[in-house]
CSV table of C-alpha atoms in Angstrom, one decimal:
chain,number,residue,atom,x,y,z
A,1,UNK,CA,0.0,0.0,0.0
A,2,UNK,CA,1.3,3.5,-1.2
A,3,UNK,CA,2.3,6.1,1.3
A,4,UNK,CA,2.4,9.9,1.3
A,5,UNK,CA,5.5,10.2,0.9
A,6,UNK,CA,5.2,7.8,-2.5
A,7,UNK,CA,2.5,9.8,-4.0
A,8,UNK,CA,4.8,12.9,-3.8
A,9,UNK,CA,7.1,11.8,-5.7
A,10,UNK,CA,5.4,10.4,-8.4
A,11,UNK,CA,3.2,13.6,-8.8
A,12,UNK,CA,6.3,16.1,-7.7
A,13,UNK,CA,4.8,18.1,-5.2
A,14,UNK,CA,5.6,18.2,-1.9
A,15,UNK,CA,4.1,15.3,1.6
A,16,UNK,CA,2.3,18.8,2.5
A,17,UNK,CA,0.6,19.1,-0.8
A,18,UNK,CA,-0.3,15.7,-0.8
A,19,UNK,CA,-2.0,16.1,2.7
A,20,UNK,CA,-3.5,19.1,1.7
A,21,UNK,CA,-5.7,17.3,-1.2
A,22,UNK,CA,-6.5,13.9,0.9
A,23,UNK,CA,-7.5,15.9,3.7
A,24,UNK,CA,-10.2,18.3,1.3
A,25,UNK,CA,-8.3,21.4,2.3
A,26,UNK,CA,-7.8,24.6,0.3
A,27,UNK,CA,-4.8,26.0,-1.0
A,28,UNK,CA,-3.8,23.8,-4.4
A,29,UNK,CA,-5.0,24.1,-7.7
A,30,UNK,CA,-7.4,21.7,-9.5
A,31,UNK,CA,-4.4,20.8,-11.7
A,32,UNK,CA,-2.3,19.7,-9.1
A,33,UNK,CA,-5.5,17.9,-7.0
A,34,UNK,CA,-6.4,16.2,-9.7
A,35,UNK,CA,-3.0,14.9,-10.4
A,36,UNK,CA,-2.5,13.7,-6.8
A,37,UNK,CA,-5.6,12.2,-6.6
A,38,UNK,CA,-4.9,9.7,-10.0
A,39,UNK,CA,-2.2,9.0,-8.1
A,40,UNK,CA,-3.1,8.0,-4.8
A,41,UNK,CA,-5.5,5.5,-6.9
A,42,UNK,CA,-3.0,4.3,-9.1
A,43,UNK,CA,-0.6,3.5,-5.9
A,44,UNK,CA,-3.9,1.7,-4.1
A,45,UNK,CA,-3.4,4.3,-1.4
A,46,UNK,CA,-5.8,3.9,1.9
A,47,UNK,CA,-5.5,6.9,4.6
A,48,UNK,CA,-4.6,5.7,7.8
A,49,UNK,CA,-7.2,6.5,10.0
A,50,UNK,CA,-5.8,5.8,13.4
A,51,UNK,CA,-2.7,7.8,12.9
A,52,UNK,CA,-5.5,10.7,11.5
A,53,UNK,CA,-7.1,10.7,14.7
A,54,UNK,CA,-3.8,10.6,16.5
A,55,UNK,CA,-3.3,14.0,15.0
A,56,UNK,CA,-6.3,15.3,14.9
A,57,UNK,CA,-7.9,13.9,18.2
A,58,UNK,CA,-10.8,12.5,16.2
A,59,UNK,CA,-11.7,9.6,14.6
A,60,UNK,CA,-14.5,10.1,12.4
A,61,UNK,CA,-15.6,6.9,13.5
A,62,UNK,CA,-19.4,6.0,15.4
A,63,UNK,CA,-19.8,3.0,17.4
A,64,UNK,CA,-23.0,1.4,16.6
A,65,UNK,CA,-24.5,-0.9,19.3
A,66,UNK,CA,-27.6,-3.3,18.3
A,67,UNK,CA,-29.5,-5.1,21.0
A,68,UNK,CA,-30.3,-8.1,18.4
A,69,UNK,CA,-29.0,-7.8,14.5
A,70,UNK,CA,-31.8,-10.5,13.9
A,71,UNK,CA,-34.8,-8.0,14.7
A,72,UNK,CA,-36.8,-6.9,12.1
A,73,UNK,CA,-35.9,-3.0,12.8
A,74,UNK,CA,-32.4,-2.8,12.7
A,75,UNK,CA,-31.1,-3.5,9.1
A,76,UNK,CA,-33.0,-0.1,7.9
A,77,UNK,CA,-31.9,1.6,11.4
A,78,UNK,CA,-28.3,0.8,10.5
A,79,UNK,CA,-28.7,1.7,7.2
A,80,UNK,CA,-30.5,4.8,8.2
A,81,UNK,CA,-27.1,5.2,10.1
A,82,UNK,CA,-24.5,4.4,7.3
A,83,UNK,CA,-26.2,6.8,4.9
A,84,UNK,CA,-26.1,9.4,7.1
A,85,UNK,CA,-21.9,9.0,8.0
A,86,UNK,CA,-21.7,8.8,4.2
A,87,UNK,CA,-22.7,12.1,3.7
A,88,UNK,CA,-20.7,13.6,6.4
A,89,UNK,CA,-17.4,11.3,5.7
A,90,UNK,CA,-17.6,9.2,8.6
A,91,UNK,CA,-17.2,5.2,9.3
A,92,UNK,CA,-18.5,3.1,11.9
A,93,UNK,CA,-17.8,0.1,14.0
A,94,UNK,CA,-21.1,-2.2,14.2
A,95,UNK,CA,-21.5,-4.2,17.8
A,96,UNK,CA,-24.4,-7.0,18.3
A,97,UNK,CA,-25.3,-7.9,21.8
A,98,UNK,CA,-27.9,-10.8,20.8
A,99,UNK,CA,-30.5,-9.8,23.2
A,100,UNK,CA,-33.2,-11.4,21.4
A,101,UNK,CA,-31.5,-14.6,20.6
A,102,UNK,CA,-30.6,-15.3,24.7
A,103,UNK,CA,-33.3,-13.6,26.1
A,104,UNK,CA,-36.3,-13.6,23.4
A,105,UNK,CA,-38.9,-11.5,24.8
A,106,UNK,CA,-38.1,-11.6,28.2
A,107,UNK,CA,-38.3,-8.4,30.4
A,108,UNK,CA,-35.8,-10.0,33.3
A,109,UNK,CA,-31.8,-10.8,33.3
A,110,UNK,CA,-31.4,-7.0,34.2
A,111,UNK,CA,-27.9,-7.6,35.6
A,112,UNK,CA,-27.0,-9.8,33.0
A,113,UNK,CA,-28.2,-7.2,30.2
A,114,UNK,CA,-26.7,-4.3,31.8
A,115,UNK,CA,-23.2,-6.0,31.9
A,116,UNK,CA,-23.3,-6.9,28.2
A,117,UNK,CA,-24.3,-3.0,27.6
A,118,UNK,CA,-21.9,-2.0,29.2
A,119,UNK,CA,-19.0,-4.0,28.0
A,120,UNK,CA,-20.1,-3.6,24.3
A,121,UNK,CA,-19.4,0.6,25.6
A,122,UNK,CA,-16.3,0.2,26.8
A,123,UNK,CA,-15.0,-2.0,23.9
A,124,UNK,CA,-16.5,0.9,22.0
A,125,UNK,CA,-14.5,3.6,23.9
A,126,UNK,CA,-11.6,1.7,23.5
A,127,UNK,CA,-11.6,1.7,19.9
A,128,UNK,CA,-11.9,5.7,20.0
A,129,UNK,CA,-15.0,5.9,18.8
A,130,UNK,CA,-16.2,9.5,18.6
A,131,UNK,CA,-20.0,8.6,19.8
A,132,UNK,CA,-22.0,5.7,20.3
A,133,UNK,CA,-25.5,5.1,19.0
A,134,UNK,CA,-27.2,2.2,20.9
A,135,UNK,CA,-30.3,0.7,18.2
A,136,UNK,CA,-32.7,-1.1,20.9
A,137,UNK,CA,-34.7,-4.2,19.7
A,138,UNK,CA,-37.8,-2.6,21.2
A,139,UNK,CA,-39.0,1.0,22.6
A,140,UNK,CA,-37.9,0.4,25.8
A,141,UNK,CA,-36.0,2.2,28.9
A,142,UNK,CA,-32.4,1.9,28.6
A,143,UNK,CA,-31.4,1.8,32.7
A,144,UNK,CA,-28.2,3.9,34.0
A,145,UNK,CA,-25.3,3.0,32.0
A,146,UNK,CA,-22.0,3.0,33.6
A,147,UNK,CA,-20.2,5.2,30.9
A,148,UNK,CA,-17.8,8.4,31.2
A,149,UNK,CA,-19.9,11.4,31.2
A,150,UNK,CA,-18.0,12.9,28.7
A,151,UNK,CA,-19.7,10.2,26.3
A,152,UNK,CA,-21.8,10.9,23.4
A,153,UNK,CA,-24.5,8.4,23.4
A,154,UNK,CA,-27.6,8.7,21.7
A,155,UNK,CA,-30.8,6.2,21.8
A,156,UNK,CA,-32.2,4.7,18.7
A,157,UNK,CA,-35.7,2.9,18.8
A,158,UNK,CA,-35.4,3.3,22.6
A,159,UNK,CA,-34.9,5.9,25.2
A,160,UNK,CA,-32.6,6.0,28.6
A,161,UNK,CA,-33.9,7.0,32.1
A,162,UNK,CA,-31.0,9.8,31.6
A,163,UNK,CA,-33.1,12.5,29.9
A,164,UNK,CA,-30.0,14.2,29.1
A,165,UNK,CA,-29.4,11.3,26.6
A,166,UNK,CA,-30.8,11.9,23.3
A,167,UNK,CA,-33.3,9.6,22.1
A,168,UNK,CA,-35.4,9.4,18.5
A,169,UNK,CA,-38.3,6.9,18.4
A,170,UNK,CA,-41.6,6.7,16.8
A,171,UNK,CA,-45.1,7.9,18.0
A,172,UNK,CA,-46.4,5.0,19.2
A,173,UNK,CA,-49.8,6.8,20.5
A,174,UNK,CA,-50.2,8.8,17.0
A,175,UNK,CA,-49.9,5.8,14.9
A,176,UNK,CA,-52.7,3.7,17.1
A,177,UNK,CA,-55.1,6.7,16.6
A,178,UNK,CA,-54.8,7.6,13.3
A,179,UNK,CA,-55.4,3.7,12.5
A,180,UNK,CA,-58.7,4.4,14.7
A,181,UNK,CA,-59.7,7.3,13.0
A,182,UNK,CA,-58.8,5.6,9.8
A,183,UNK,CA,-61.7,2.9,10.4
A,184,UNK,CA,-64.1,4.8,12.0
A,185,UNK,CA,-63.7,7.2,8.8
A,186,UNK,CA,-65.0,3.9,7.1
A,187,UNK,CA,-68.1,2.9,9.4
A,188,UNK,CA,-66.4,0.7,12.1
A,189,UNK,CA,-67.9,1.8,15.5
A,190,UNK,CA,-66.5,-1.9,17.0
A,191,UNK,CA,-63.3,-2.0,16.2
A,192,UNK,CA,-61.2,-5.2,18.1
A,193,UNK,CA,-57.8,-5.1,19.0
A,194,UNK,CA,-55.5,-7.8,19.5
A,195,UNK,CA,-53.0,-6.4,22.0
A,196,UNK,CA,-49.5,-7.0,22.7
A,197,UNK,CA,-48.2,-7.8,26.4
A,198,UNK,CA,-49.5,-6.1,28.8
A,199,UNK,CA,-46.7,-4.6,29.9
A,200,UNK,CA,-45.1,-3.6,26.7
A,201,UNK,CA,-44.3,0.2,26.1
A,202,UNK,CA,-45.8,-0.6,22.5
A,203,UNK,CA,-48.8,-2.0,23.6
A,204,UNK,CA,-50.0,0.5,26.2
A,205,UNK,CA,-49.1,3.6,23.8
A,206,UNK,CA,-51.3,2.3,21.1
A,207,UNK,CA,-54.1,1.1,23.2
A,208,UNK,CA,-54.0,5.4,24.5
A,209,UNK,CA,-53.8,6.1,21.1
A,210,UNK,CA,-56.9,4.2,20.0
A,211,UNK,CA,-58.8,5.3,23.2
A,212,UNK,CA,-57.7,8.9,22.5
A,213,UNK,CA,-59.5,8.4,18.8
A,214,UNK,CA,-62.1,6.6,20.3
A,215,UNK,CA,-63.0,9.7,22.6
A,216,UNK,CA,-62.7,12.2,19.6
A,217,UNK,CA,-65.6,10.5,17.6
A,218,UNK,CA,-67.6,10.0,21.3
A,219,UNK,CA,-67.6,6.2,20.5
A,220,UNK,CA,-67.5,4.3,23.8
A,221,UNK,CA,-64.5,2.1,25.1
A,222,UNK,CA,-65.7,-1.3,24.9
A,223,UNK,CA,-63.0,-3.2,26.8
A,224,UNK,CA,-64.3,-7.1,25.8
A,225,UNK,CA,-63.4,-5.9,22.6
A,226,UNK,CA,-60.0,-6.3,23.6
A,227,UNK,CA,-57.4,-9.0,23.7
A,228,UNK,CA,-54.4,-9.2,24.6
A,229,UNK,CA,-51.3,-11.5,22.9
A,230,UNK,CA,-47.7,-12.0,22.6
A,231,UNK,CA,-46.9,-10.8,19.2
A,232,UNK,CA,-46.8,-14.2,18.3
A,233,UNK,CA,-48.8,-15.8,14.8
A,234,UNK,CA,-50.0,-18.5,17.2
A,235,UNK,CA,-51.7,-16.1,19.9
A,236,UNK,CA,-53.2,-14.2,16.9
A,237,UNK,CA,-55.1,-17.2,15.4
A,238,UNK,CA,-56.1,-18.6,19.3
A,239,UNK,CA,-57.9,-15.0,19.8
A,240,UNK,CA,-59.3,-14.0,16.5
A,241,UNK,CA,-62.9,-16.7,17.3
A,242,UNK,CA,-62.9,-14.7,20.7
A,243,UNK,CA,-63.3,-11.0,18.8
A,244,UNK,CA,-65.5,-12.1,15.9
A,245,UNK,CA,-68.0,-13.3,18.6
A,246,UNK,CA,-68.3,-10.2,20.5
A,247,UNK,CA,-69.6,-9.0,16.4
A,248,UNK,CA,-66.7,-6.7,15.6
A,249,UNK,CA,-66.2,-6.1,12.4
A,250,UNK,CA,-62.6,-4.5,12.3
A,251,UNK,CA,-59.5,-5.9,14.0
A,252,UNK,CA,-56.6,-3.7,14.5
A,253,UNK,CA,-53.8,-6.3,15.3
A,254,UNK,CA,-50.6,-4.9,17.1
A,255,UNK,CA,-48.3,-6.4,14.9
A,256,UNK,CA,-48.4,-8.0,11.8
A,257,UNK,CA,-47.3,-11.8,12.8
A,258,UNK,CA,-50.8,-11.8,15.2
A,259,UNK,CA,-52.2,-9.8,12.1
A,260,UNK,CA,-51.5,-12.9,9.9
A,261,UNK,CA,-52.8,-15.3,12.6
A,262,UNK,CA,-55.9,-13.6,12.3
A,263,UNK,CA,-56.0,-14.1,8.9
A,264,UNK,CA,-54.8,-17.6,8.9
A,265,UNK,CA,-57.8,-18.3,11.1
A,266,UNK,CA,-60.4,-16.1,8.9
A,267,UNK,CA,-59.2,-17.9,5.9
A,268,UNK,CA,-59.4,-21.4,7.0
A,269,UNK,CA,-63.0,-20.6,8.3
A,270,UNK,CA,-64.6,-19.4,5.2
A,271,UNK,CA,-64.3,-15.5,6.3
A,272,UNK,CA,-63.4,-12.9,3.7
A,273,UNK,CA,-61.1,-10.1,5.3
A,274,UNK,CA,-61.6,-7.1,3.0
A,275,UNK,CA,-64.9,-8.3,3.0
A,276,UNK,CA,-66.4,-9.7,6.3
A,277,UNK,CA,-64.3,-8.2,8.3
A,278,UNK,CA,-61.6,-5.7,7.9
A,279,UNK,CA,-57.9,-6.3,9.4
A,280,UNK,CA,-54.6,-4.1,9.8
A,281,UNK,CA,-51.6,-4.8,11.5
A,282,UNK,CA,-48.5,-3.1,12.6
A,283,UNK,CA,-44.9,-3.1,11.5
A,284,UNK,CA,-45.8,-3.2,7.6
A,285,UNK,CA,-43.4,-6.3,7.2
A,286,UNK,CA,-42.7,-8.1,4.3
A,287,UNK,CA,-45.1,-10.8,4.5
A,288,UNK,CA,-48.0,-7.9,4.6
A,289,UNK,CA,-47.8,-7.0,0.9
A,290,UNK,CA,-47.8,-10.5,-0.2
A,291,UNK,CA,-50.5,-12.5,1.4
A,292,UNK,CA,-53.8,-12.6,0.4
A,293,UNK,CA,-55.5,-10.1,1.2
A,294,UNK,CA,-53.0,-8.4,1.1
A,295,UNK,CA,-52.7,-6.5,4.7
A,296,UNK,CA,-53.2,-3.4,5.5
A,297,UNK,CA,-50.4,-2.2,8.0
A,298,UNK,CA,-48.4,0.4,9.8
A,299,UNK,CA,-45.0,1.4,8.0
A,300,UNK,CA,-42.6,2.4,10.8
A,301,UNK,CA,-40.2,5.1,9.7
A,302,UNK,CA,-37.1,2.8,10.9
A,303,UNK,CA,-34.6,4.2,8.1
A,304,UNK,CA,-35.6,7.8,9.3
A,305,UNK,CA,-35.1,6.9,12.6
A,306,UNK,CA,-30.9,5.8,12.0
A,307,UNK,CA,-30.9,9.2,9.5
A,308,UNK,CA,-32.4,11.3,12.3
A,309,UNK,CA,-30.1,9.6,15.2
A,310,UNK,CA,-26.5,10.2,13.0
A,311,UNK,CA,-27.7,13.2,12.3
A,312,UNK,CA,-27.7,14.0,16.1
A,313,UNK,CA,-25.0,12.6,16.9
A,314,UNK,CA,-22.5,13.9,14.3
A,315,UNK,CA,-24.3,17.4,15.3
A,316,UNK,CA,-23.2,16.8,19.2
A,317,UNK,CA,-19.3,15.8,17.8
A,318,UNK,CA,-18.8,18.3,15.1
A,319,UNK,CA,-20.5,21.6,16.6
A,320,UNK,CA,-21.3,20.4,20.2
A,321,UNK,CA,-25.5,21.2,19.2
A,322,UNK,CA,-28.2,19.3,21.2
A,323,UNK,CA,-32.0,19.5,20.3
A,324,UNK,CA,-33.8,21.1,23.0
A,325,UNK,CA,-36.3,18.4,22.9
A,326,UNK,CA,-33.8,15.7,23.5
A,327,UNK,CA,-36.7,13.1,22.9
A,328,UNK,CA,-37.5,12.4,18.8
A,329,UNK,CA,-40.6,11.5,18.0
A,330,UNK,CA,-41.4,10.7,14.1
A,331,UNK,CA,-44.5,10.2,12.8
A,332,UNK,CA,-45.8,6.6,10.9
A,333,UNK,CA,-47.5,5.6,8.0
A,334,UNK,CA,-50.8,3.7,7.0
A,335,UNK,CA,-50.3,1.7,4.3
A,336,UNK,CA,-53.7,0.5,3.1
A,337,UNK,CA,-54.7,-2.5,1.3
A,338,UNK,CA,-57.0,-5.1,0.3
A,339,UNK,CA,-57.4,-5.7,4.1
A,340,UNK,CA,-59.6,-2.4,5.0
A,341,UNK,CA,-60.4,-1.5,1.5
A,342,UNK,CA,-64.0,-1.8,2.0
A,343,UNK,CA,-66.4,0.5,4.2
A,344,UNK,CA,-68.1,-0.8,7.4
A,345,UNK,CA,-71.4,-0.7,5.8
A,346,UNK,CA,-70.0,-3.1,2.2
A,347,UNK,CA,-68.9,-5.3,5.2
């Protein structure tokens, strides 16, 4: 691999030159830059980017850490990310702390979670990373971490009990009601939910949100209309009998694996979503465009959410700027299809 000192000579100018024009500064002529540059990808030169930050005191560098690579949100997070270091010339180091494959959806092993965090951080630190940006698998609390205060951290898809700490997320709440609003628009007055946990961050925001909705169009809370799985296919099938007796004839389904469940069990019992009944789910996975019916869902802005989240981050290292609302909220999308295409009264 070429050096400095070997592109110099080959062009004629002088190491400082060189720098100049690797390094994007002013001060040499477009004759000269281009000249160096044909030459630096002649040689095969690479910049060193250790000995850069030994000069310069950074690294242009993010640590990324990801609760579980195998979750459905953090491909478009991280890419979210790597776009966003793209455009500002950065790099980043990519850790995976496989929460979901050793704990699945577990809310215990606090200890055991908390050490992993933060040992991921200070294998992080030690790599001089310039910040860290921790992708949760969930929107969750991220406890105290044990990290030098001097630490940029922000919260990606979760949120710390240090408000100080950025976070950006999605609206949770706004998503539920404007799904509500979207099928009383169409007729439904008894609308059915199939609920997450019950403990679940997801599950109580979007059951406020569809309450909120519910309030707006004076349509009373009916709470047999709600049921309450664990985002499972399975659990989605088991309770789908359970609504369709209490005579609802919309089913907003939390996610779209208890979404499909429903529909496994509608199909399999002669019921026509779209038709008899109309079904949405959340998440807008892949499977949603591509059953039939296809299914109606909500599109999380996970790609936004890594943009949004570099953004911040590369704000904090390169002009010290934090939001004054250091918790992101951004907005979903309904994606609508076959699923609620008709109106209640079609139905």
């Amino acid at each position: 691999m070429a050096t400095i000192k070997e592109i110099s000579q080959c062009v004629g100018v002088s190491i400082a030159t060189v720098s100049k024009v690797l390094n994007n500064q002013k001060g040499v002529s477009k004759e000269t830059e281009k000249a160096v540059l044909a030459a630096a990808k002649k040689l095969n030169y690479r910049p060193n980017l250790y000995a850069r930050h030994l000069k310069t005191g950074d690294s242009k560098t993010l640590g990324i850490i990801a609760e579980d690579l195998t979750v459905f949100n953090t491909p478009d997070i991280i890419d979210g990310i790597g776009v966003c270091c793209e455009s500002r010339s950065y790099h980043y180091i990519l850790g995976n702390l496989r929460f979901n494959k050793q704990f699945g959806h577990s809310v215990g092993h606090g200890q055991k979670k908390s050490r992993l965090v933060n040992d991921m951080v200070e294998q992080m630190l030690s790599k001089q990373v310039d910040g860290i940006i921790y992708i949760g698998c969930h929107s969750h609390s991220l406890a105290t971490l044990s990290i030098p205060k001097d630490t940029r951290f922000v919260c990606a898809y979760c949120y710390s009990e240090d408000h100080s700490i950025p976070a950006v997320i999605y609206d949770d709440c706004e998503a539920a009601r404007n799904v509500t609003k979207m099928l009383l628009s169409k007729g439904h007055s008894k609308i059915g939910i199939v609920a997450g946990v019950k403990d679940s961050w997801h599950t109580n925001n979007r059951l406020l949100g569809v309450q909120e909705a519910l309030y707006e169009h004076a349509v009373p809370y009916n709470p047999h209309f709600i049921r309450y799985g664990d985002w499972t296919r399975d659990l989605g099938y088991q309770l789908a009998p359970e609504l369709l007796k209490e005579g609802v004839t919309a089913i907003f389904a939390m996610n779209d694996l208890m979404a499909m469940g429903v529909l496994d069990y509608c199909n399999q019992h002669d019921i026509e979503v779209g038709k008899d009944v109309a079904l949405i789910g959340f998440d807008n996975r892949e499977i949603s465009s591509v059953c039939r019916p296809a299914l109606s869902s909500v599109a999380l802005p996970l790609f936004e959410i890594g943009h949004t989240a570099a953004s911040v981050m590369l704000d904090l290292i390169e002009k010290g700027e934090k939001n004054e609302n250091n918790q992101i909220r951004l907005s979903c999308a309904i994606i609508e299809r076959e699923s609620t295409a008709l109106e209640a009264q079609d139905i």
